[in-house]
């Protein structure tokens, strides 16, 4: 593996870093406090090509590689994890799935506006009784000949209140179990489709998370993705790639908290010297730096394997499992290094600690990642 970033990758990293500092940092505390979606910032991210980074330019994407995606995600998440998860869902769960598995007509109609950032998308898999156990879908899509009739509820849907298009996973033939599941493209505003209240969350509060309610929603047959019964395999394939996005988000949260802790430790004095000169603080920072570097390498490895067309179920799961743990450990220590100041919103690290927790839960809990990894290494 080449550890040297290309000139283009460095430019993308710098552009994302500048955007995060200039556009995301102002108001990030207020957006967290007020649960305000970063509407203008996300619009600018779309204009920069950050919402369809790896999509072919003929479909409105930027045509970049997965390492560039990791670099950009890290820089965005350093400042605003809420904006980062909007970016991750649109890139990894929505655009990537459509580009790989959708029909040409679906790509032209839906992928192009999504990849170009004109609209954003959402991925609807989780339900009140089907989170980690994705095979237990209660949402149904009954085949009515030239259309499907969609009924059910989806939970914890990122971009739920702001998306224009939704990829919805539903059960068509319960007797076939996971082989009877399908994936559909559903448009906002269709009759019978309602959006529930926004969830009041611990972290990533600038991201809008909603339940989706479907009551006899008619889905045209042409909006099914892939062959009949392909939905479960579609969801698992998309989630494999999505874990790179969440791993990169976790990496960014950790790196952002570390940078703030390092800066604080170099200026805060105790016992007549800067606290970085106290071994107990210096060793915390040493551990943080080492763990963040290791997490970054796991993200790069998964990204490189994805670009090489390899199976990334193991490497993606490892990256997400480790990076999310590093995010939690680093943010906790960053608060500790800041002392009392770390417990107040002005210094950012308390928000980062709250944001970090979700990276161990969504797009497959840490426990699910261990199942994926253990099955892989047992083969």
Short mmCIF file of C-alpha atoms in Angstrom, two decimals:
data_model
loop_
_atom_site.label_atom_id
_atom_site.label_comp_id
_atom_site.label_asym_id
_atom_site.label_seq_id
_atom_site.Cartn_x
_atom_site.Cartn_y
_atom_site.Cartn_z
CA UNK A 1 0.00 0.00 0.00
CA UNK A 2 1.26 3.43 -0.96
CA UNK A 3 1.07 5.75 2.05
CA UNK A 4 1.71 8.83 -0.07
CA UNK A 5 -1.40 10.77 -1.02
CA UNK A 6 -1.65 12.02 -4.58
CA UNK A 7 -1.73 15.71 -5.40
CA UNK A 8 -5.44 15.43 -6.22
CA UNK A 9 -6.19 13.70 -2.92
CA UNK A 10 -4.30 16.38 -1.00
CA UNK A 11 -6.28 19.06 -2.83
CA UNK A 12 -9.57 17.38 -1.94
CA UNK A 13 -8.48 17.06 1.69
CA UNK A 14 -7.53 20.74 1.84
CA UNK A 15 -10.74 21.86 0.15
CA UNK A 16 -12.82 19.89 2.65
CA UNK A 17 -10.73 21.24 5.53
CA UNK A 18 -11.18 24.83 4.38
CA UNK A 19 -14.91 24.34 3.89
CA UNK A 20 -15.28 22.83 7.36
CA UNK A 21 -13.42 25.69 9.00
CA UNK A 22 -15.06 28.49 7.03
CA UNK A 23 -18.59 27.20 6.50
CA UNK A 24 -19.32 24.54 9.15
CA UNK A 25 -17.53 25.84 12.23
CA UNK A 26 -19.50 29.10 12.46
CA UNK A 27 -22.80 28.21 14.11
CA UNK A 28 -22.03 24.54 14.78
CA UNK A 29 -22.73 24.90 18.52
CA UNK A 30 -26.03 26.67 17.85
CA UNK A 31 -27.11 24.07 15.27
CA UNK A 32 -26.43 21.35 17.82
CA UNK A 33 -28.34 23.20 20.53
CA UNK A 34 -31.34 23.97 18.32
CA UNK A 35 -31.35 20.70 16.32
CA UNK A 36 -31.05 22.81 13.17
CA UNK A 37 -30.29 21.05 9.92
CA UNK A 38 -27.30 22.64 8.08
CA UNK A 39 -29.36 23.43 4.99
CA UNK A 40 -27.13 26.05 3.39
CA UNK A 41 -23.96 24.18 4.25
CA UNK A 42 -25.26 20.93 2.73
CA UNK A 43 -26.26 22.82 -0.40
CA UNK A 44 -22.68 24.11 -0.72
CA UNK A 45 -21.34 20.60 -0.10
CA UNK A 46 -23.40 19.47 -3.07
CA UNK A 47 -21.99 22.26 -5.22
CA UNK A 48 -18.47 21.14 -4.23
CA UNK A 49 -19.18 17.57 -5.32
CA UNK A 50 -19.08 16.16 -1.79
CA UNK A 51 -22.49 14.46 -1.98
CA UNK A 52 -21.68 12.22 -4.94
CA UNK A 53 -17.95 11.91 -4.64
CA UNK A 54 -17.47 8.45 -6.14
CA UNK A 55 -20.26 8.52 -8.73
CA UNK A 56 -19.40 8.58 -12.43
CA UNK A 57 -19.52 12.17 -13.76
CA UNK A 58 -22.04 11.09 -16.43
CA UNK A 59 -24.52 10.74 -13.56
CA UNK A 60 -23.59 14.04 -11.95
CA UNK A 61 -20.90 12.70 -9.63
CA UNK A 62 -17.33 13.80 -9.02
CA UNK A 63 -15.72 10.50 -10.09
CA UNK A 64 -13.29 10.39 -7.16
CA UNK A 65 -11.74 7.40 -5.42
CA UNK A 66 -12.71 6.03 -2.01
CA UNK A 67 -9.54 7.28 -0.29
CA UNK A 68 -10.49 10.83 -1.29
CA UNK A 69 -13.90 10.16 0.24
CA UNK A 70 -12.28 9.07 3.52
CA UNK A 71 -10.10 12.19 3.56
CA UNK A 72 -13.03 14.52 2.93
CA UNK A 73 -15.29 12.77 5.44
CA UNK A 74 -12.64 13.04 8.14
CA UNK A 75 -12.24 16.79 7.62
CA UNK A 76 -16.00 17.44 7.64
CA UNK A 77 -16.54 15.27 10.74
CA UNK A 78 -13.73 17.01 12.62
CA UNK A 79 -15.95 20.07 12.76
CA UNK A 80 -19.55 18.90 12.31
CA UNK A 81 -20.47 15.23 12.59
CA UNK A 82 -24.06 16.06 11.68
CA UNK A 83 -23.05 17.40 8.28
CA UNK A 84 -20.74 14.40 7.90
CA UNK A 85 -23.53 11.85 8.36
CA UNK A 86 -25.67 13.63 5.75
CA UNK A 87 -22.69 13.31 3.41
CA UNK A 88 -22.11 9.66 4.36
CA UNK A 89 -25.70 8.55 3.81
CA UNK A 90 -26.02 10.29 0.46
CA UNK A 91 -22.68 8.94 -0.79
CA UNK A 92 -22.46 5.48 0.71
CA UNK A 93 -26.02 4.25 1.17
CA UNK A 94 -27.95 6.05 -1.54
CA UNK A 95 -25.72 6.99 -4.47
CA UNK A 96 -23.43 3.97 -4.24
CA UNK A 97 -26.34 1.54 -4.16
CA UNK A 98 -28.10 3.18 -7.08
CA UNK A 99 -24.97 3.38 -9.23
CA UNK A 100 -24.13 -0.28 -8.70
CA UNK A 101 -27.58 -1.88 -8.80
CA UNK A 102 -30.18 0.48 -10.31
CA UNK A 103 -31.41 0.35 -13.88
CA UNK A 104 -30.21 2.93 -16.38
CA UNK A 105 -33.58 4.68 -16.21
CA UNK A 106 -33.40 4.83 -12.43
CA UNK A 107 -29.88 6.23 -12.58
CA UNK A 108 -30.86 8.99 -14.96
CA UNK A 109 -34.00 9.92 -13.01
CA UNK A 110 -32.78 9.57 -9.43
CA UNK A 111 -29.01 9.13 -9.19
CA UNK A 112 -28.15 12.21 -11.26
CA UNK A 113 -29.88 14.79 -9.01
CA UNK A 114 -28.67 12.98 -5.89
CA UNK A 115 -25.03 12.77 -6.97
CA UNK A 116 -24.97 16.39 -8.13
CA UNK A 117 -26.30 17.54 -4.76
CA UNK A 118 -29.50 19.06 -6.13
CA UNK A 119 -31.43 16.85 -3.68
CA UNK A 120 -30.46 14.45 -0.91
CA UNK A 121 -31.55 10.90 -0.23
CA UNK A 122 -32.29 8.59 2.68
CA UNK A 123 -31.93 4.87 3.29
CA UNK A 124 -34.82 3.21 5.14
CA UNK A 125 -34.03 -0.22 6.57
CA UNK A 126 -34.48 -0.08 10.37
CA UNK A 127 -37.89 -0.63 11.92
CA UNK A 128 -39.32 -0.64 15.47
CA UNK A 129 -38.71 -4.41 15.61
CA UNK A 130 -35.97 -4.79 12.98
CA UNK A 131 -32.71 -3.06 13.73
CA UNK A 132 -29.70 -5.36 13.83
CA UNK A 133 -31.97 -8.22 12.72
CA UNK A 134 -32.62 -6.83 9.27
CA UNK A 135 -34.33 -10.03 8.10
CA UNK A 136 -37.33 -9.34 10.36
CA UNK A 137 -38.94 -6.74 8.11
CA UNK A 138 -42.54 -5.91 9.02
CA UNK A 139 -42.94 -3.23 6.34
CA UNK A 140 -44.66 -4.91 3.40
CA UNK A 141 -44.76 -4.23 -0.33
CA UNK A 142 -47.62 -6.22 -1.79
CA UNK A 143 -47.34 -7.01 -5.47
CA UNK A 144 -50.44 -5.65 -7.21
CA UNK A 145 -49.40 -6.32 -10.79
CA UNK A 146 -48.13 -3.04 -12.23
CA UNK A 147 -47.37 -1.53 -8.82
CA UNK A 148 -46.55 -2.45 -5.21
CA UNK A 149 -48.62 -1.36 -2.21
CA UNK A 150 -46.30 -0.25 0.61
CA UNK A 151 -47.35 -0.36 4.28
CA UNK A 152 -45.35 -0.07 7.48
CA UNK A 153 -43.06 2.09 9.58
CA UNK A 154 -39.34 2.78 9.34
CA UNK A 155 -37.35 4.12 12.32
CA UNK A 156 -34.19 6.16 12.88
CA UNK A 157 -33.98 7.41 9.30
CA UNK A 158 -31.16 9.90 8.75
CA UNK A 159 -32.20 12.71 6.38
CA UNK A 160 -35.75 11.51 7.00
CA UNK A 161 -37.26 14.98 7.00
CA UNK A 162 -35.12 16.58 4.29
CA UNK A 163 -34.67 13.87 1.66
CA UNK A 164 -36.44 13.97 -1.69
CA UNK A 165 -35.88 10.28 -2.50
CA UNK A 166 -35.87 7.27 -0.17
CA UNK A 167 -34.56 3.77 -0.70
CA UNK A 168 -37.02 1.63 1.26
CA UNK A 169 -36.50 -2.03 2.12
CA UNK A 170 -39.72 -4.03 2.46
CA UNK A 171 -41.01 -7.61 2.61
CA UNK A 172 -42.90 -8.79 -0.47
CA UNK A 173 -43.12 -12.53 0.22
CA UNK A 174 -42.84 -13.42 3.95
CA UNK A 175 -42.72 -17.15 3.19
CA UNK A 176 -39.39 -16.65 1.41
CA UNK A 177 -38.00 -14.75 4.43
CA UNK A 178 -34.91 -12.71 3.42
CA UNK A 179 -35.26 -13.92 -0.18
CA UNK A 180 -38.67 -12.26 -0.33
CA UNK A 181 -37.36 -8.78 0.53
CA UNK A 182 -37.18 -5.99 -2.07
CA UNK A 183 -35.68 -2.51 -2.31
CA UNK A 184 -37.68 0.38 -3.74
CA UNK A 185 -37.17 4.03 -4.64
CA UNK A 186 -39.90 6.11 -3.01
CA UNK A 187 -40.46 9.79 -3.68
CA UNK A 188 -41.28 12.37 -1.06
CA UNK A 189 -44.86 13.59 -1.32
CA UNK A 190 -46.41 10.40 -2.63
CA UNK A 191 -49.93 9.83 -1.31
CA UNK A 192 -49.94 7.83 1.91
CA UNK A 193 -46.30 8.64 2.76
CA UNK A 194 -45.96 10.63 6.01
CA UNK A 195 -42.89 11.73 7.96
CA UNK A 196 -42.95 11.38 11.74
CA UNK A 197 -41.68 13.86 14.31
CA UNK A 198 -37.97 14.60 14.54
CA UNK A 199 -36.15 12.52 17.16
CA UNK A 200 -34.61 14.45 20.07
CA UNK A 201 -31.17 12.85 20.09
CA UNK A 202 -28.12 12.75 22.36
CA UNK A 203 -25.74 13.62 19.52
CA UNK A 204 -25.56 14.53 15.82
CA UNK A 205 -28.42 16.85 16.65
CA UNK A 206 -28.01 18.90 13.49
CA UNK A 207 -28.90 15.80 11.49
CA UNK A 208 -32.64 15.17 11.15
CA UNK A 209 -33.75 11.70 12.20
CA UNK A 210 -37.37 10.69 11.68
CA UNK A 211 -39.74 7.76 11.46
CA UNK A 212 -41.38 7.18 8.08
CA UNK A 213 -44.99 6.01 7.87
CA UNK A 214 -46.34 4.26 4.77
CA UNK A 215 -50.08 3.76 4.39
CA UNK A 216 -51.05 2.15 1.09
CA UNK A 217 -48.32 3.95 -0.85
CA UNK A 218 -48.34 2.96 -4.52
CA UNK A 219 -44.87 2.22 -5.87
CA UNK A 220 -44.55 1.79 -9.64
CA UNK A 221 -43.01 -1.53 -10.66
CA UNK A 222 -40.16 0.33 -12.36
CA UNK A 223 -39.08 1.69 -8.96
CA UNK A 224 -38.02 -1.70 -7.64
CA UNK A 225 -34.23 -2.02 -7.57
CA UNK A 226 -32.95 -5.22 -9.12
CA UNK A 227 -34.72 -8.53 -9.54
CA UNK A 228 -37.56 -9.68 -7.33
CA UNK A 229 -36.17 -10.79 -3.95
CA UNK A 230 -32.90 -8.87 -4.30
CA UNK A 231 -33.65 -6.35 -1.53
CA UNK A 232 -31.86 -8.03 1.36
CA UNK A 233 -28.68 -8.63 -0.63
CA UNK A 234 -28.90 -5.04 -1.87
CA UNK A 235 -29.12 -3.73 1.70
CA UNK A 236 -26.20 -5.82 2.95
CA UNK A 237 -24.00 -4.81 0.02
CA UNK A 238 -24.80 -1.14 0.53
CA UNK A 239 -24.15 -1.34 4.27
CA UNK A 240 -20.73 -2.92 3.65
CA UNK A 241 -19.68 0.18 1.74
CA UNK A 242 -21.51 2.47 4.15
CA UNK A 243 -19.31 1.34 6.99
CA UNK A 244 -16.37 3.09 5.38
CA UNK A 245 -18.34 6.32 5.60
CA UNK A 246 -19.24 5.89 9.27
CA UNK A 247 -15.71 4.74 10.10
CA UNK A 248 -14.43 7.93 8.47
CA UNK A 249 -16.97 9.98 10.39
CA UNK A 250 -15.80 8.37 13.65
CA UNK A 251 -12.19 9.01 12.62
CA UNK A 252 -12.98 12.67 12.05
CA UNK A 253 -14.72 13.06 15.39
CA UNK A 254 -11.70 11.51 17.12
CA UNK A 255 -9.18 13.59 15.17
CA UNK A 256 -11.10 16.80 15.83
CA UNK A 257 -11.28 16.13 19.55
CA UNK A 258 -7.59 15.22 19.65
CA UNK A 259 -6.57 18.42 17.89
CA UNK A 260 -8.57 20.51 20.35
CA UNK A 261 -7.13 18.61 23.32
CA UNK A 262 -3.57 19.00 22.02
CA UNK A 263 -4.04 22.73 21.47
CA UNK A 264 -5.52 23.15 24.95
CA UNK A 265 -2.76 21.10 26.59
CA UNK A 266 -0.12 23.34 25.01
CA UNK A 267 -1.67 26.53 26.43
CA UNK A 268 -3.32 25.54 29.72
CA UNK A 269 -0.95 25.83 32.67
CA UNK A 270 -1.02 23.92 35.95
CA UNK A 271 1.72 23.73 38.56
CA UNK A 272 3.69 26.45 36.72
CA UNK A 273 3.92 24.70 33.35
CA UNK A 274 1.75 23.79 30.39
CA UNK A 275 -0.18 20.62 31.15
CA UNK A 276 1.31 18.82 28.13
CA UNK A 277 4.54 18.74 30.13
CA UNK A 278 2.86 16.56 32.73
CA UNK A 279 3.38 12.93 31.81
CA UNK A 280 -0.16 11.90 32.68
CA UNK A 281 -1.50 14.30 30.03
CA UNK A 282 1.28 13.67 27.52
CA UNK A 283 0.63 9.92 27.66
CA UNK A 284 -3.09 10.43 27.06
CA UNK A 285 -2.27 12.42 23.94
CA UNK A 286 0.26 9.82 22.81
CA UNK A 287 -2.38 7.09 23.06
CA UNK A 288 -4.91 9.23 21.23
CA UNK A 289 -2.51 10.00 18.37
CA UNK A 290 -1.53 6.35 17.99
CA UNK A 291 -5.11 5.07 17.99
CA UNK A 292 -6.28 7.71 15.52
CA UNK A 293 -3.45 6.83 13.13
CA UNK A 294 -4.34 3.14 13.38
CA UNK A 295 -8.01 3.92 12.71
CA UNK A 296 -7.05 6.02 9.70
CA UNK A 297 -5.00 3.16 8.26
CA UNK A 298 -7.95 0.79 8.64
CA UNK A 299 -10.16 3.28 6.80
CA UNK A 300 -7.59 3.63 4.03
CA UNK A 301 -7.25 -0.15 3.74
CA UNK A 302 -10.99 -0.64 3.37
CA UNK A 303 -11.17 2.23 0.86
CA UNK A 304 -8.31 0.82 -1.24
CA UNK A 305 -9.89 -2.63 -1.24
CA UNK A 306 -13.21 -1.15 -2.31
CA UNK A 307 -11.58 0.65 -5.23
CA UNK A 308 -9.81 -2.58 -6.18
CA UNK A 309 -13.16 -4.36 -6.35
CA UNK A 310 -12.43 -6.63 -3.41
CA UNK A 311 -14.89 -7.91 -0.83
CA UNK A 312 -14.81 -5.30 1.94
CA UNK A 313 -17.16 -6.98 4.42
CA UNK A 314 -14.26 -7.74 6.77
CA UNK A 315 -12.12 -4.64 6.25
CA UNK A 316 -15.13 -2.31 6.39
CA UNK A 317 -16.37 -3.92 9.58
CA UNK A 318 -12.91 -3.70 11.17
CA UNK A 319 -12.61 -0.03 10.24
CA UNK A 320 -16.01 0.83 11.67
CA UNK A 321 -15.56 -1.26 14.82
CA UNK A 322 -12.17 0.19 15.67
CA UNK A 323 -12.72 3.78 14.55
CA UNK A 324 -15.97 4.08 16.50
CA UNK A 325 -14.26 2.82 19.67
CA UNK A 326 -11.41 5.26 19.11
CA UNK A 327 -13.95 8.06 18.69
CA UNK A 328 -15.52 7.25 22.04
CA UNK A 329 -12.20 6.82 23.87
CA UNK A 330 -10.64 9.93 22.37
CA UNK A 331 -13.56 12.24 23.01
CA UNK A 332 -13.86 11.08 26.61
CA UNK A 333 -10.17 11.78 27.16
CA UNK A 334 -10.45 15.13 25.37
CA UNK A 335 -13.13 16.19 27.83
CA UNK A 336 -10.94 14.97 30.68
CA UNK A 337 -7.93 16.94 29.45
CA UNK A 338 -10.06 20.08 29.24
CA UNK A 339 -11.22 19.53 32.81
CA UNK A 340 -14.23 21.66 33.74
CA UNK A 341 -13.98 23.55 30.45
CA UNK A 342 -14.55 20.29 28.60
CA UNK A 343 -17.97 19.98 30.18
CA UNK A 344 -19.31 23.19 28.65
CA UNK A 345 -20.45 23.69 25.07
CA UNK A 346 -18.08 26.55 24.23
CA UNK A 347 -15.10 24.19 23.98
CA UNK A 348 -16.76 21.74 21.52
CA UNK A 349 -15.42 18.50 22.99
CA UNK A 350 -18.58 17.71 25.00
CA UNK A 351 -20.54 17.78 21.71
CA UNK A 352 -17.96 15.55 20.08
CA UNK A 353 -18.29 13.06 22.93
CA UNK A 354 -22.07 12.98 22.41
CA UNK A 355 -21.66 12.68 18.65
CA UNK A 356 -19.19 9.81 18.96
CA UNK A 357 -21.59 7.35 20.58
CA UNK A 358 -23.85 6.91 17.57
CA UNK A 359 -20.94 5.65 15.45
CA UNK A 360 -21.00 2.49 17.58
CA UNK A 361 -24.69 1.98 16.84
CA UNK A 362 -25.89 2.96 13.38
CA UNK A 363 -25.13 1.11 10.14
CA UNK A 364 -24.47 -1.97 12.22
CA UNK A 365 -23.69 -1.94 15.94
CA UNK A 366 -20.24 -2.81 17.19
CA UNK A 367 -21.62 -6.21 18.15
CA UNK A 368 -22.79 -6.79 14.58
CA UNK A 369 -19.34 -5.79 13.27
CA UNK A 370 -17.80 -8.45 15.51
CA UNK A 371 -20.20 -11.03 14.09
CA UNK A 372 -19.20 -10.04 10.54
CA UNK A 373 -15.49 -10.15 11.37
CA UNK A 374 -15.65 -13.43 13.28
CA UNK A 375 -17.54 -15.14 10.47
CA UNK A 376 -15.00 -13.88 7.98
CA UNK A 377 -11.93 -15.06 9.88
CA UNK A 378 -13.58 -18.44 10.59
CA UNK A 379 -13.84 -19.25 6.87
#
